[in-house]
mmCIF file of C-alpha atoms and ligand atoms in Angstrom:
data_model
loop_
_atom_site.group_PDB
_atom_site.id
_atom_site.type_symbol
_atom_site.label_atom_id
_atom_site.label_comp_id
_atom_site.label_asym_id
_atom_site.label_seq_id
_atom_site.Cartn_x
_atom_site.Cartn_y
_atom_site.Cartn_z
ATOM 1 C CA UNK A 1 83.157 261.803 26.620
ATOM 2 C CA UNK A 2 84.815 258.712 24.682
ATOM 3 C CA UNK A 3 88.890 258.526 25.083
ATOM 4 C CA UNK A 4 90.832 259.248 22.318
ATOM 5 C CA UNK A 5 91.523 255.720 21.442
ATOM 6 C CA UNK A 6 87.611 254.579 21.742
ATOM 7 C CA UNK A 7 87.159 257.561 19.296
ATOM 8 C CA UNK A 8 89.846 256.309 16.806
ATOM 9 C CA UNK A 9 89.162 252.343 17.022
ATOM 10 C CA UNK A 10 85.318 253.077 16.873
ATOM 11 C CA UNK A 11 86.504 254.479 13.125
ATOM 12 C CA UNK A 12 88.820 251.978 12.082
ATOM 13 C CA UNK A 13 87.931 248.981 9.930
ATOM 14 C CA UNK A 14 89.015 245.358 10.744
ATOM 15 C CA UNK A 15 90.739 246.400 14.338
ATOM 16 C CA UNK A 16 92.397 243.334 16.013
ATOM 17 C CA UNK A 17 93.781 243.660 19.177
ATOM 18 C CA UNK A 18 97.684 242.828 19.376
ATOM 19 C CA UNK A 19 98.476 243.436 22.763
ATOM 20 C CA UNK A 20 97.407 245.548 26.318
ATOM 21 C CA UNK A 21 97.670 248.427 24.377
ATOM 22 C CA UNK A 22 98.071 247.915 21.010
ATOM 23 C CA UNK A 23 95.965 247.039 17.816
ATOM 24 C CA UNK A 24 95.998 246.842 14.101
ATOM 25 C CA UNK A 25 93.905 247.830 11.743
ATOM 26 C CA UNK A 26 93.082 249.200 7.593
ATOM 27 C CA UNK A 27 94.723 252.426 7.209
ATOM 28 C CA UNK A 28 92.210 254.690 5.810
ATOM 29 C CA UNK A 29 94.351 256.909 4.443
ATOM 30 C CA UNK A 30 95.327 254.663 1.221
ATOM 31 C CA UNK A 31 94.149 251.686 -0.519
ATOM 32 C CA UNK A 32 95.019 249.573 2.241
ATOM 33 C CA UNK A 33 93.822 245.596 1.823
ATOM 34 C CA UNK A 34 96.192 244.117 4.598
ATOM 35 C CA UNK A 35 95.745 245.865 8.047
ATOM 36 C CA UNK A 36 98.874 247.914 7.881
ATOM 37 C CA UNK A 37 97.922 250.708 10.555
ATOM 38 C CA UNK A 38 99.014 250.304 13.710
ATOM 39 C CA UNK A 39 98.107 252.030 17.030
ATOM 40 C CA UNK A 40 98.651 252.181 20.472
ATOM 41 C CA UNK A 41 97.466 253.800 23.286
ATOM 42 C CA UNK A 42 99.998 255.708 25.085
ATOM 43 C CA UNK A 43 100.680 255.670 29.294
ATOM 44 C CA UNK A 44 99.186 259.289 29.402
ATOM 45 C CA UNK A 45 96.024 258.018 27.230
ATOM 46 C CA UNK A 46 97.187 259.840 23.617
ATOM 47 C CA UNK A 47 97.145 257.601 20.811
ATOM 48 C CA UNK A 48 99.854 256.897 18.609
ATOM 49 C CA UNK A 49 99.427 255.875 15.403
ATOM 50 C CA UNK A 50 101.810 254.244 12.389
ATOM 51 C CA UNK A 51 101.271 253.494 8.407
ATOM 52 C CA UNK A 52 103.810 251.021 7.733
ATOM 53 C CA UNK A 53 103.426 252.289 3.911
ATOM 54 C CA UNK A 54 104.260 255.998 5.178
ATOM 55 C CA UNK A 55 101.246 257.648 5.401
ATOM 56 C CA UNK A 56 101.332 260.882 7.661
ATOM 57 C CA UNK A 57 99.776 260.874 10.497
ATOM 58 C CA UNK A 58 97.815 263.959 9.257
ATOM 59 C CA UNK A 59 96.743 262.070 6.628
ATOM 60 C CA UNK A 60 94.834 259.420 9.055
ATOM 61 C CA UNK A 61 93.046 261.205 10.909
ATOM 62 C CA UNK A 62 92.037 263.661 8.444
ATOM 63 C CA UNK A 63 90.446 260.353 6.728
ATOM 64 C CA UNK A 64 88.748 259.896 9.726
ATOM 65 C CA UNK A 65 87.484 262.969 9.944
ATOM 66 C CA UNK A 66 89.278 263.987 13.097
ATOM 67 C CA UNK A 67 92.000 266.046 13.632
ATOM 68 C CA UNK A 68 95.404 265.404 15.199
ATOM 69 C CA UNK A 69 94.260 266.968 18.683
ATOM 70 C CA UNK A 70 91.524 264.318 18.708
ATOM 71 C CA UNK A 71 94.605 261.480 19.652
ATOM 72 C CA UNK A 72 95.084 263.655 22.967
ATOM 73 C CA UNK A 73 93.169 263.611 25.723
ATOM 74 C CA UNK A 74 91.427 266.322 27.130
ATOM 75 C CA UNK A 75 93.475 267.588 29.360
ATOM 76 C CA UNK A 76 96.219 267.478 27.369
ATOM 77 C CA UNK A 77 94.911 269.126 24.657
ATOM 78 C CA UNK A 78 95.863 272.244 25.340
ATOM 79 C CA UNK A 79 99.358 272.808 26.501
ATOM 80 C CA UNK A 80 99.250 276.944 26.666
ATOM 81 C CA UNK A 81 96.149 276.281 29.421
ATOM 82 C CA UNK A 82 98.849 274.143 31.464
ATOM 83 C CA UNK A 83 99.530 276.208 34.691
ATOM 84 C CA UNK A 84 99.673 279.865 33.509
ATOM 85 C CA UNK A 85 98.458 281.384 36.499
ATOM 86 C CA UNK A 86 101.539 283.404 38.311
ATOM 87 C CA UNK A 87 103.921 281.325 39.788
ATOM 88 C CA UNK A 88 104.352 282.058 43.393
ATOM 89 C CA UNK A 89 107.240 284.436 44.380
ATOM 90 C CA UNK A 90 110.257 281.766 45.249
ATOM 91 C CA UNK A 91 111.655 282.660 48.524
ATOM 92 C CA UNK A 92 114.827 280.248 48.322
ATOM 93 C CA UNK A 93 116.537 277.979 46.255
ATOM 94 C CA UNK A 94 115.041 274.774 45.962
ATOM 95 C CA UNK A 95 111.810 276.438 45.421
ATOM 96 C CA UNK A 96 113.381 278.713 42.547
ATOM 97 C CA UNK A 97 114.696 275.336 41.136
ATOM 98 C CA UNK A 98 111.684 273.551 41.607
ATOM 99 C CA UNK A 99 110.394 276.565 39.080
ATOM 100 C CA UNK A 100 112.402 275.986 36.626
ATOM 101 C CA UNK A 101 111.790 272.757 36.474
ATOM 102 C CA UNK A 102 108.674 272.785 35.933
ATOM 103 C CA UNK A 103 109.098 274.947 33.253
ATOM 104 C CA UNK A 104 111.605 272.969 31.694
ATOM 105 C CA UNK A 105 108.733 270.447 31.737
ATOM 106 C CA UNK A 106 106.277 272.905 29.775
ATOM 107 C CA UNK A 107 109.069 273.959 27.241
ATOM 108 C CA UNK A 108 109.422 269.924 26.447
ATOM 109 C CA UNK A 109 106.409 269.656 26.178
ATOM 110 C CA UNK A 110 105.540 272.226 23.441
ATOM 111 C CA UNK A 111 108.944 271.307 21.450
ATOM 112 C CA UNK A 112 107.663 267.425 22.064
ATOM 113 C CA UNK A 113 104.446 268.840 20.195
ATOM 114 C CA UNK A 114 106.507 270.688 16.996
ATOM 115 C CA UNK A 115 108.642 267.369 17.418
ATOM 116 C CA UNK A 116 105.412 265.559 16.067
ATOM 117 C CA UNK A 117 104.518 268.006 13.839
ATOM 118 C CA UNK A 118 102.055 269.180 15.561
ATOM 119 C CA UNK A 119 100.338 272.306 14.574
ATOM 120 C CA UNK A 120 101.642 274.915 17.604
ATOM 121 C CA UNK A 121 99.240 277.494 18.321
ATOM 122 C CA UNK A 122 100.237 281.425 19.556
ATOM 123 C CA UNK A 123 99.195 280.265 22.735
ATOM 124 C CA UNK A 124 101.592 277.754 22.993
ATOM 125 C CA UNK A 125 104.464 280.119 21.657
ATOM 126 C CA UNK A 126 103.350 282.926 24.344
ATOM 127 C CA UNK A 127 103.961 279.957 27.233
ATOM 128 C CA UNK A 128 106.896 279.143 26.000
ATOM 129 C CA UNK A 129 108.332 283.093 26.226
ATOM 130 C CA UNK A 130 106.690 282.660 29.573
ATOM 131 C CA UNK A 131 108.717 279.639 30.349
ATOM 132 C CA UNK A 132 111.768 282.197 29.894
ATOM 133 C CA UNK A 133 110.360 285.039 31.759
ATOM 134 C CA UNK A 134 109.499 283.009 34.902
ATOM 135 C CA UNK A 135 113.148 281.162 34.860
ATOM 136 C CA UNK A 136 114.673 284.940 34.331
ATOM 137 C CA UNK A 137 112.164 285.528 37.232
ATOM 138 C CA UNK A 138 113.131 282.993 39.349
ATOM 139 C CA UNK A 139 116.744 283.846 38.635
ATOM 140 C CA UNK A 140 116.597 287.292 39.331
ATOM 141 C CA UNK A 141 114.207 286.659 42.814
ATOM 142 C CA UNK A 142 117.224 284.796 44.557
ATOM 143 C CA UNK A 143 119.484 287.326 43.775
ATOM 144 C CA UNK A 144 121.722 285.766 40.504
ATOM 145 C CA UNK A 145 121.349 288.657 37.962
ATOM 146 C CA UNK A 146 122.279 292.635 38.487
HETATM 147 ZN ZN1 ZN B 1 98.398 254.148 5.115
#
């Protein structure tokens, strides 16, 4: 299984490498004659890319005949498969917080994703109602609502 950014630069035309992470290359999305694309490789392995003419980045990868959840990888790819088993009972506190956290973490997550214009699947907008249940949960199992 190639990473996301093997996948994209294998695609690209006249990629030069610009720095650790980052290269340039055509856009394929329009008439492009100087390398005007650029793209990085994210900490977490997702690809980022920019048209410094404005094209989306829909556009790109479409004209590369991927789609956007080809820049993620794998196990990021989908977020509503991200912990959704029950979440153990929290007995105290910290653990209740610790809960919450984490789902604070989910919920950015999924807005991070509309952020980007990502296309959000039902999936993803069941977890985040989950998110809400389980802090409700957690809220209720240490005694704050009645
Ligand atoms: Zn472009």
């Amino acid at each position: 299984m190639k990473s996301p950014i093997s996948n994209v630069l294998s695609r690209l035309h006249k990629v030069k490498r610009t720095g650790a992470d980052k290269w340039q290359a055509l856009c394929p999305a329009h008439d492009d004659r100087r390398p005007s694309l650029s793209i990085r490789e994210a900490e977490d392995g997702k690809v980022l890319l920019k048209c410094w003419t404005g094209c989306e980045v829909a556009e790109i990868v479409d004209a590369l005949g991927l789609g956007l959840v080809d820049l993620f990888p794998d196990d990021r790819r989908s977020l509503s498969n991200h912990c959704t088993g029950p979440m153990r009972r929290p007995f105290d506190y910290r653990e209740a917080l610790q809960g919450i956290s984490h789902e604070a973490t989910v919920a950015r997550l999924i807005v991070a994703a509309i952020n980007r214009g990502d296309k959000i699947d039902p999936e993803s907008l069941n977890r985040l109602a989950q998110a809400e249940q389980r802090i409700d949960a957690a809220l209720r199992a240490v005694g704050g609502v009645q």
